[in-house]
């Protein structure tokens, strides 16, 4: 805890003053570039990896970057998504999975979460992911490759869940919102973007993002 307190004082002394004008303008409101949906994992820092400042990302964090389908639960996830799209008018939503995800490991190995009923229940929103991996990738037995493949498939499953939210479906239909699937390998710093044309996660290029909707049937993907 002391490290956190010391960090607050260091922030106030050394960093706040550098961006004081920015923080003062934030009083007038926020205009984030995107809604960034990612895992609660402490190893993932959305602002750090995207080099964005306060006010530039609207962030939702859940175990396994899970997005429950609309109406499945009455919780903060749906409210956050609706506010981002309807009130803040974000133009992009990114669902970002990551390497070595504990939630996806629990999905593959239920015995790991047997004594965590809340986690076990929440991972039911990734049941499609589990079925896809079990039934379509039975040949993939290497644990590390199977885990990263699960992370990748889960990003696509959660994007499908995201489309069930009325505000998202309407904005996508109007051409005012784009959905993106990313996987972040924190041990290398690499970020992979799902390319619908290739049906694969490919390294994120500096100025290249697919404009096409992630809504067509895809061939089996390869572990990154």
Coordinates of C-alpha atoms in Angstrom, one line a residue:
X1 CA 0.0 0.0 0.0
X2 CA 2.8 2.4 0.8
X3 CA 4.1 2.1 -2.8
X4 CA 0.7 3.4 -4.0
X5 CA 0.7 6.3 -1.5
X6 CA 4.3 7.2 -2.5
X7 CA 3.2 7.0 -6.2
X8 CA 0.4 9.5 -5.6
X9 CA 2.7 12.0 -4.1
X10 CA 5.2 11.5 -6.9
X11 CA 2.5 12.1 -9.4
X12 CA 1.4 15.3 -7.7
X13 CA 4.9 16.6 -7.5
X14 CA 6.4 15.6 -10.8
X15 CA 3.7 14.8 -13.4
X16 CA 0.5 16.6 -12.6
X17 CA 2.1 20.0 -13.1
X18 CA 3.3 19.0 -16.6
X19 CA -0.3 18.2 -17.7
X20 CA -2.2 20.6 -15.5
X21 CA -3.8 22.4 -18.4
X22 CA -5.0 19.1 -19.8
X23 CA -6.6 18.1 -16.5
X24 CA -8.2 21.5 -16.3
X25 CA -9.8 21.1 -19.7
X26 CA -11.2 17.7 -18.7
X27 CA -13.5 19.5 -16.3
X28 CA -15.5 20.6 -19.4
X29 CA -16.1 16.9 -20.4
X30 CA -14.6 13.9 -22.1
X31 CA -14.3 13.1 -25.8
X32 CA -12.6 9.7 -25.9
X33 CA -11.2 8.3 -29.1
X34 CA -12.5 4.8 -28.5
X35 CA -14.0 2.4 -26.0
X36 CA -11.3 -0.1 -25.0
X37 CA -12.6 -3.4 -23.6
X38 CA -9.9 -5.5 -22.1
X39 CA -9.1 -7.9 -19.2
X40 CA -8.8 -6.9 -15.6
X41 CA -5.3 -8.5 -15.5
X42 CA -2.8 -6.2 -13.7
X43 CA -0.2 -6.8 -16.5
X44 CA -2.4 -4.9 -19.0
X45 CA -2.2 -1.1 -19.1
X46 CA -4.4 0.2 -21.9
X47 CA -3.1 3.8 -21.7
X48 CA 0.5 2.7 -21.5
X49 CA 0.3 0.4 -24.5
X50 CA -1.6 2.9 -26.6
X51 CA 0.4 5.9 -25.3
X52 CA -2.9 7.8 -24.7
X53 CA -3.5 10.5 -22.1
X54 CA -6.4 11.0 -19.7
X55 CA -9.7 11.6 -21.6
X56 CA -8.6 9.7 -24.7
X57 CA -9.8 6.2 -23.8
X58 CA -13.0 5.1 -22.3
X59 CA -12.1 1.8 -20.6
X60 CA -14.0 -1.3 -19.6
X61 CA -12.2 -4.1 -17.8
X62 CA -13.7 -7.5 -17.0
X63 CA -12.3 -11.0 -16.4
X64 CA -11.2 -12.3 -19.8
X65 CA -12.4 -9.1 -21.6
X66 CA -15.8 -10.7 -21.5
X67 CA -18.8 -8.8 -22.9
X68 CA -22.1 -10.5 -21.8
X69 CA -24.7 -10.5 -24.5
X70 CA -27.3 -7.8 -24.1
X71 CA -29.9 -8.7 -21.5
X72 CA -27.9 -11.6 -20.1
X73 CA -27.0 -9.7 -17.0
X74 CA -28.0 -6.3 -15.7
X75 CA -24.6 -4.9 -14.8
X76 CA -22.1 -2.3 -15.5
X77 CA -20.9 -3.8 -18.8
X78 CA -24.0 -2.9 -20.7
X79 CA -24.3 0.5 -19.1
X80 CA -20.6 1.3 -20.0
X81 CA -21.1 0.2 -23.6
X82 CA -24.3 2.2 -24.0
X83 CA -22.9 5.3 -22.5
X84 CA -19.8 5.1 -24.7
X85 CA -21.8 4.8 -27.9
X86 CA -24.9 6.8 -27.2
X87 CA -23.5 9.6 -25.0
X88 CA -19.8 9.9 -25.8
X89 CA -20.3 8.9 -29.5
X90 CA -17.1 6.9 -29.7
X91 CA -16.2 5.9 -33.3
X92 CA -14.3 2.7 -32.5
X93 CA -14.6 -0.1 -30.0
X94 CA -11.6 -2.4 -29.4
X95 CA -11.9 -5.8 -27.7
X96 CA -8.4 -6.6 -26.6
X97 CA -7.4 -10.0 -25.3
X98 CA -3.9 -10.8 -24.1
X99 CA -1.3 -13.6 -23.7
X100 CA -1.2 -15.8 -20.6
X101 CA -4.8 -14.9 -19.7
X102 CA -5.8 -16.5 -16.4
X103 CA -9.5 -16.3 -17.2
X104 CA -9.0 -18.2 -20.5
X105 CA -6.8 -20.7 -18.7
X106 CA -9.7 -21.3 -16.2
X107 CA -12.1 -21.7 -19.2
X108 CA -9.8 -24.5 -20.5
X109 CA -9.1 -26.0 -17.1
X110 CA -12.3 -25.8 -15.0
X111 CA -10.5 -27.4 -12.0
X112 CA -8.6 -24.2 -11.6
X113 CA -11.7 -22.2 -10.7
X114 CA -13.7 -24.9 -9.0
X115 CA -13.6 -23.0 -5.7
X116 CA -14.3 -19.7 -7.3
X117 CA -18.1 -19.8 -8.0
X118 CA -18.3 -16.2 -9.1
X119 CA -15.5 -16.6 -11.7
X120 CA -17.0 -19.9 -12.8
X121 CA -20.4 -18.3 -13.4
X122 CA -19.0 -15.3 -15.2
X123 CA -17.0 -17.5 -17.6
X124 CA -20.3 -19.0 -18.8
X125 CA -20.4 -15.9 -21.0
X126 CA -17.4 -17.4 -22.8
X127 CA -19.0 -20.8 -23.3
X128 CA -19.1 -20.3 -27.1
X129 CA -15.3 -19.8 -26.9
X130 CA -14.8 -23.1 -25.1
X131 CA -17.0 -25.0 -27.5
X132 CA -15.3 -23.6 -30.5
X133 CA -11.9 -24.6 -29.2
X134 CA -12.9 -28.0 -28.0
X135 CA -14.8 -29.0 -31.1
X136 CA -12.8 -27.2 -33.8
X137 CA -9.3 -27.4 -32.6
X138 CA -9.0 -30.9 -31.0
X139 CA -5.8 -31.4 -33.0
X140 CA -4.1 -28.6 -31.1
X141 CA -2.7 -30.2 -27.9
X142 CA 0.2 -27.9 -27.0
X143 CA -1.0 -26.1 -23.9
X144 CA 0.6 -22.7 -24.8
X145 CA -0.7 -22.7 -28.4
X146 CA -4.1 -23.9 -27.2
X147 CA -4.3 -21.0 -24.7
X148 CA -3.3 -18.3 -27.1
X149 CA -5.7 -19.8 -29.7
X150 CA -8.5 -19.6 -27.0
X151 CA -7.6 -15.9 -26.3
X152 CA -7.9 -15.2 -30.0
X153 CA -11.2 -17.0 -30.5
X154 CA -12.6 -15.4 -27.3
X155 CA -12.0 -11.9 -28.7
X156 CA -14.1 -12.8 -31.8
X157 CA -16.8 -14.3 -29.6
X158 CA -17.0 -11.2 -27.4
X159 CA -17.3 -9.0 -30.5
X160 CA -20.3 -11.1 -31.5
X161 CA -21.7 -10.5 -28.0
X162 CA -21.0 -6.8 -28.4
X163 CA -23.2 -6.7 -31.5
X164 CA -26.2 -7.8 -29.5
X165 CA -26.2 -4.4 -27.7
X166 CA -28.8 -2.2 -29.4
X167 CA -26.7 1.0 -29.3
X168 CA -23.8 -0.9 -30.9
X169 CA -25.9 -2.6 -33.6
X170 CA -27.6 0.7 -34.5
X171 CA -24.3 2.7 -34.7
X172 CA -22.6 0.0 -36.7
X173 CA -25.6 -0.1 -39.1
X174 CA -25.3 3.7 -39.6
X175 CA -21.7 3.3 -40.4
X176 CA -20.7 5.5 -37.4
X177 CA -19.0 2.8 -35.4
X178 CA -16.2 0.3 -36.1
X179 CA -15.3 -2.8 -34.1
X180 CA -11.8 -4.1 -33.8
X181 CA -10.3 -7.3 -32.3
X182 CA -6.8 -7.1 -30.8
X183 CA -4.6 -9.5 -29.0
X184 CA -1.7 -8.1 -27.0
X185 CA 1.4 -10.2 -26.2
X186 CA 2.7 -8.3 -23.2
X187 CA 6.0 -10.3 -23.1
X188 CA 7.0 -9.0 -26.5
X189 CA 5.0 -5.8 -26.8
X190 CA 3.3 -7.0 -30.0
X191 CA -0.3 -6.3 -30.8
X192 CA -2.2 -8.3 -33.4
X193 CA -5.3 -7.1 -35.1
X194 CA -7.9 -9.4 -36.6
X195 CA -8.0 -9.1 -40.3
X196 CA -11.4 -10.3 -41.8
X197 CA -10.0 -10.7 -45.2
X198 CA -7.3 -13.2 -44.0
X199 CA -9.4 -14.6 -41.2
X200 CA -6.3 -14.3 -39.0
X201 CA -4.8 -12.1 -36.3
X202 CA -1.9 -10.2 -38.0
X203 CA 0.6 -7.7 -36.6
X204 CA -1.0 -4.3 -36.2
X205 CA 0.4 -2.0 -38.9
X206 CA 0.9 1.7 -38.2
X207 CA -1.7 3.0 -40.7
X208 CA -3.6 -0.1 -41.7
X209 CA -6.9 -1.1 -40.0
X210 CA -9.6 -3.1 -41.8
X211 CA -12.7 -1.1 -42.5
X212 CA -14.8 -4.2 -43.0
X213 CA -17.2 -5.4 -40.4
X214 CA -16.2 -8.4 -38.4
X215 CA -19.4 -10.3 -39.2
X216 CA -18.7 -13.1 -41.7
X217 CA -17.9 -16.7 -41.1
X218 CA -14.2 -17.3 -40.6
X219 CA -11.9 -20.2 -41.3
X220 CA -10.0 -21.7 -38.4
X221 CA -7.5 -19.3 -37.1
X222 CA -3.8 -20.0 -36.3
X223 CA -2.2 -19.3 -32.9
X224 CA -0.1 -16.1 -33.1

